[in-house]
CSV table of C-alpha atoms and ligand atoms in Angstrom, one decimal:
chain,number,residue,atom,x,y,z
A,1,MET,CA,-2.7,-18.7,-47.1
A,2,ARG,CA,-0.9,-15.5,-47.6
A,3,VAL,CA,-0.6,-13.1,-44.6
A,4,HIS,CA,0.0,-9.5,-45.3
A,5,ARG,CA,3.4,-8.3,-44.0
A,6,TYR,CA,1.7,-5.6,-41.9
A,7,GLU,CA,-0.5,-8.2,-40.3
A,8,THR,CA,2.6,-10.3,-39.6
A,9,ALA,CA,4.3,-7.3,-38.1
A,10,PHE,CA,1.4,-6.5,-35.8
A,11,LEU,CA,1.2,-10.2,-34.8
A,12,TRP,CA,4.8,-10.0,-33.8
A,13,VAL,CA,4.3,-6.7,-31.9
A,14,GLY,CA,1.4,-8.3,-30.1
A,15,ALA,CA,3.3,-11.4,-29.2
A,16,LEU,CA,6.3,-9.4,-28.0
A,17,MET,CA,4.1,-7.2,-25.8
A,18,LEU,CA,2.5,-10.3,-24.3
A,19,VAL,CA,6.0,-11.7,-23.4
A,20,MET,CA,7.0,-8.3,-22.0
A,21,PHE,CA,3.9,-8.1,-19.8
A,22,LEU,CA,4.3,-11.6,-18.5
A,23,GLY,CA,7.9,-10.9,-17.8
A,24,ALA,CA,7.0,-7.8,-15.8
A,25,LEU,CA,4.3,-9.8,-13.9
A,26,ALA,CA,6.9,-12.5,-13.1
A,27,TYR,CA,9.5,-9.9,-12.1
A,28,THR,CA,7.2,-7.9,-9.8
A,29,SER,CA,5.7,-11.0,-8.1
A,30,VAL,CA,8.9,-13.0,-7.7
A,31,ALA,CA,11.8,-10.5,-7.4
A,32,MET,CA,9.8,-7.6,-5.8
A,33,GLY,CA,7.3,-9.6,-3.8
A,34,ILE,CA,4.3,-7.7,-4.9
A,35,HIS,CA,1.2,-10.0,-4.8
A,36,LEU,CA,-2.3,-10.3,-3.5
A,37,PRO,CA,-2.7,-10.9,0.2
A,38,GLY,CA,-2.4,-14.6,1.0
A,39,ARG,CA,-3.8,-16.8,3.7
A,40,ASP,CA,-1.1,-15.7,6.1
A,41,ALA,CA,-2.2,-12.1,5.8
A,42,ARG,CA,-5.8,-12.7,6.8
A,43,ILE,CA,-7.3,-11.3,10.0
A,44,VAL,CA,-10.7,-11.3,11.6
A,45,PRO,CA,-11.9,-7.6,11.4
A,46,GLU,CA,-13.7,-7.7,14.7
A,47,GLU,CA,-10.6,-9.0,16.5
A,48,VAL,CA,-8.0,-6.6,14.9
A,49,ARG,CA,-7.3,-4.6,18.1
A,50,GLY,CA,-6.4,-7.8,20.1
A,51,GLU,CA,-4.1,-9.3,17.4
A,52,PRO,CA,-0.4,-8.4,17.2
A,53,PRO,CA,0.9,-6.2,15.7
A,54,PHE,CA,-2.4,-4.3,15.8
A,55,ASP,CA,-2.7,-4.4,19.6
A,56,ARG,CA,0.1,-1.7,19.5
A,57,PRO,CA,-0.6,0.7,16.7
A,58,GLY,CA,2.1,3.3,16.0
A,59,LEU,CA,5.7,3.4,15.0
A,60,ARG,CA,8.2,0.8,16.3
A,61,GLN,CA,11.9,0.5,15.6
A,62,VAL,CA,12.8,-3.0,14.3
A,63,GLY,CA,16.4,-2.5,13.3
A,64,GLU,CA,19.0,0.1,12.5
A,65,ASN,CA,17.1,2.8,10.7
A,66,ARG,CA,14.2,0.4,10.1
A,67,TYR,CA,10.8,0.9,11.5
A,68,GLU,CA,7.4,-0.7,11.4
A,69,LEU,CA,4.3,1.5,11.3
A,70,VAL,CA,1.1,-0.2,12.4
A,71,ILE,CA,-2.0,1.7,11.3
A,72,ILE,CA,-5.6,0.7,12.0
A,73,ALA,CA,-8.2,2.1,9.6
A,74,SER,CA,-11.8,2.4,10.7
A,75,ALA,CA,-14.7,4.6,9.8
A,76,TRP,CA,-13.6,7.4,9.9
A,77,THR,CA,-10.2,7.6,11.5
A,78,PHE,CA,-6.7,6.3,11.3
A,79,GLN,CA,-5.1,5.1,14.5
A,80,PRO,CA,-2.6,6.7,15.0
A,81,SER,CA,-3.7,9.9,13.2
A,82,GLU,CA,-0.3,11.6,13.6
A,83,VAL,CA,3.1,9.9,13.1
A,84,ARG,CA,6.6,11.3,13.5
A,85,ILE,CA,9.2,9.5,11.5
A,86,PRO,CA,13.0,10.2,11.6
A,87,ARG,CA,14.3,11.4,8.3
A,88,GLY,CA,15.9,8.6,6.2
A,89,ALA,CA,14.0,5.9,8.0
A,90,GLU,CA,12.9,2.8,6.1
A,91,VAL,CA,9.3,2.3,7.2
A,92,THR,CA,7.2,-0.8,6.6
A,93,ILE,CA,3.6,0.2,6.9
A,94,VAL,CA,1.3,-2.6,8.2
A,95,THR,CA,-2.4,-1.9,8.0
A,96,THR,CA,-5.8,-3.4,8.1
A,97,SER,CA,-9.4,-2.2,8.5
A,98,THR,CA,-11.9,-3.0,11.2
A,99,ASP,CA,-15.0,-2.4,9.1
A,100,VAL,CA,-15.2,-1.3,5.4
A,101,ILE,CA,-12.7,-0.8,2.6
A,102,HIS,CA,-10.5,2.2,3.2
A,103,GLY,CA,-7.3,3.4,1.5
A,104,ILE,CA,-4.1,5.0,2.5
A,105,HIS,CA,-2.2,7.5,0.4
A,106,ILE,CA,0.7,9.5,1.8
A,107,GLU,CA,0.7,12.6,-0.2
A,108,GLY,CA,4.0,13.3,-2.0
A,109,THR,CA,5.1,9.7,-1.8
A,110,ARG,CA,4.4,6.5,-3.7
A,111,VAL,CA,2.6,5.0,-0.7
A,112,ASN,CA,-0.8,4.0,-2.0
A,113,MET,CA,-2.6,1.1,-0.4
A,114,MET,CA,-6.0,-0.6,-0.3
A,115,VAL,CA,-7.1,-1.3,3.2
A,116,ILE,CA,-9.4,-4.3,3.0
A,117,PRO,CA,-11.2,-5.7,6.1
A,118,GLY,CA,-9.9,-9.2,6.8
A,119,GLN,CA,-6.6,-8.6,5.0
A,120,VAL,CA,-3.3,-7.2,6.2
A,121,ALA,CA,-1.5,-4.9,3.7
A,122,ARG,CA,2.2,-4.1,3.8
A,123,ASN,CA,4.3,-1.5,2.0
A,124,THR,CA,7.8,-0.3,2.6
A,125,PHE,CA,9.0,3.2,1.9
A,126,THR,CA,12.1,5.2,2.8
A,127,PHE,CA,11.3,8.8,3.9
A,128,ARG,CA,14.4,10.6,2.6
A,129,ASP,CA,13.2,14.2,3.0
A,130,ALA,CA,12.0,16.1,6.1
A,131,GLY,CA,8.6,17.6,5.8
A,132,GLU,CA,4.9,17.1,6.5
A,133,HIS,CA,2.7,14.8,4.5
A,134,LEU,CA,-1.1,14.4,4.5
A,135,LEU,CA,-2.2,10.9,5.0
A,136,VAL,CA,-5.6,10.4,3.3
A,137,CYS,CA,-8.2,7.7,2.8
A,138,HIS,CA,-8.7,7.5,-0.9
A,139,GLU,CA,-11.5,4.9,-1.0
A,140,TYR,CA,-15.0,6.2,-0.5
A,141,CYS,CA,-15.9,4.6,2.9
A,142,GLY,CA,-19.2,6.3,3.9
A,143,PHE,CA,-20.7,9.5,5.2
A,144,SER,CA,-17.6,11.1,6.7
A,145,HIS,CA,-15.0,9.7,4.2
A,146,HIS,CA,-13.8,13.3,3.5
A,147,THR,CA,-12.8,13.7,7.2
A,148,MET,CA,-10.6,10.6,7.3
A,149,PHE,CA,-7.1,11.8,7.2
A,150,GLY,CA,-3.9,12.1,9.3
A,151,ARG,CA,-0.4,13.5,9.2
A,152,VAL,CA,3.0,12.0,8.7
A,153,ILE,CA,5.8,14.2,9.9
A,154,VAL,CA,9.3,13.4,8.8
A,155,GLU,CA,11.8,15.1,11.1
B,1,CUA,CU1,-11.9,5.7,4.9
B,1,CUA,CU2,-12.6,6.9,3.0
């Protein structure tokens, strides 16, 4: 069987792309630790407020220039709705939902998280510049979805 050389070239391009995508998948999951929430990151939505760290929502210092920001999302508020962060701080956002699926996007940053009831989501970001960011819910979560927002102030 004779395969046309263009066809051969396209097969090689396809195979190369497959290898590149698998490589990217392996790199992000192993080296960068990006993966779906596992069993250790499950939580009962009705008991969120009694479970650490969600029993103390807000910003907490965990090391030199390192902070943990615990946010509870529920229809239709974020708790806390306003956060003040020191400039240059490395902040790990830990969040979950008590009811339906919400989202967290901090405007002007790459922080963009799905907040799924029953699962705990984490994301680390360094706030290098002072300023005010809108924190919005970007998953439609019901009647007052459009009123679900907060503020992140880097000072
Ligand atoms: Cu919460 Cu939309």
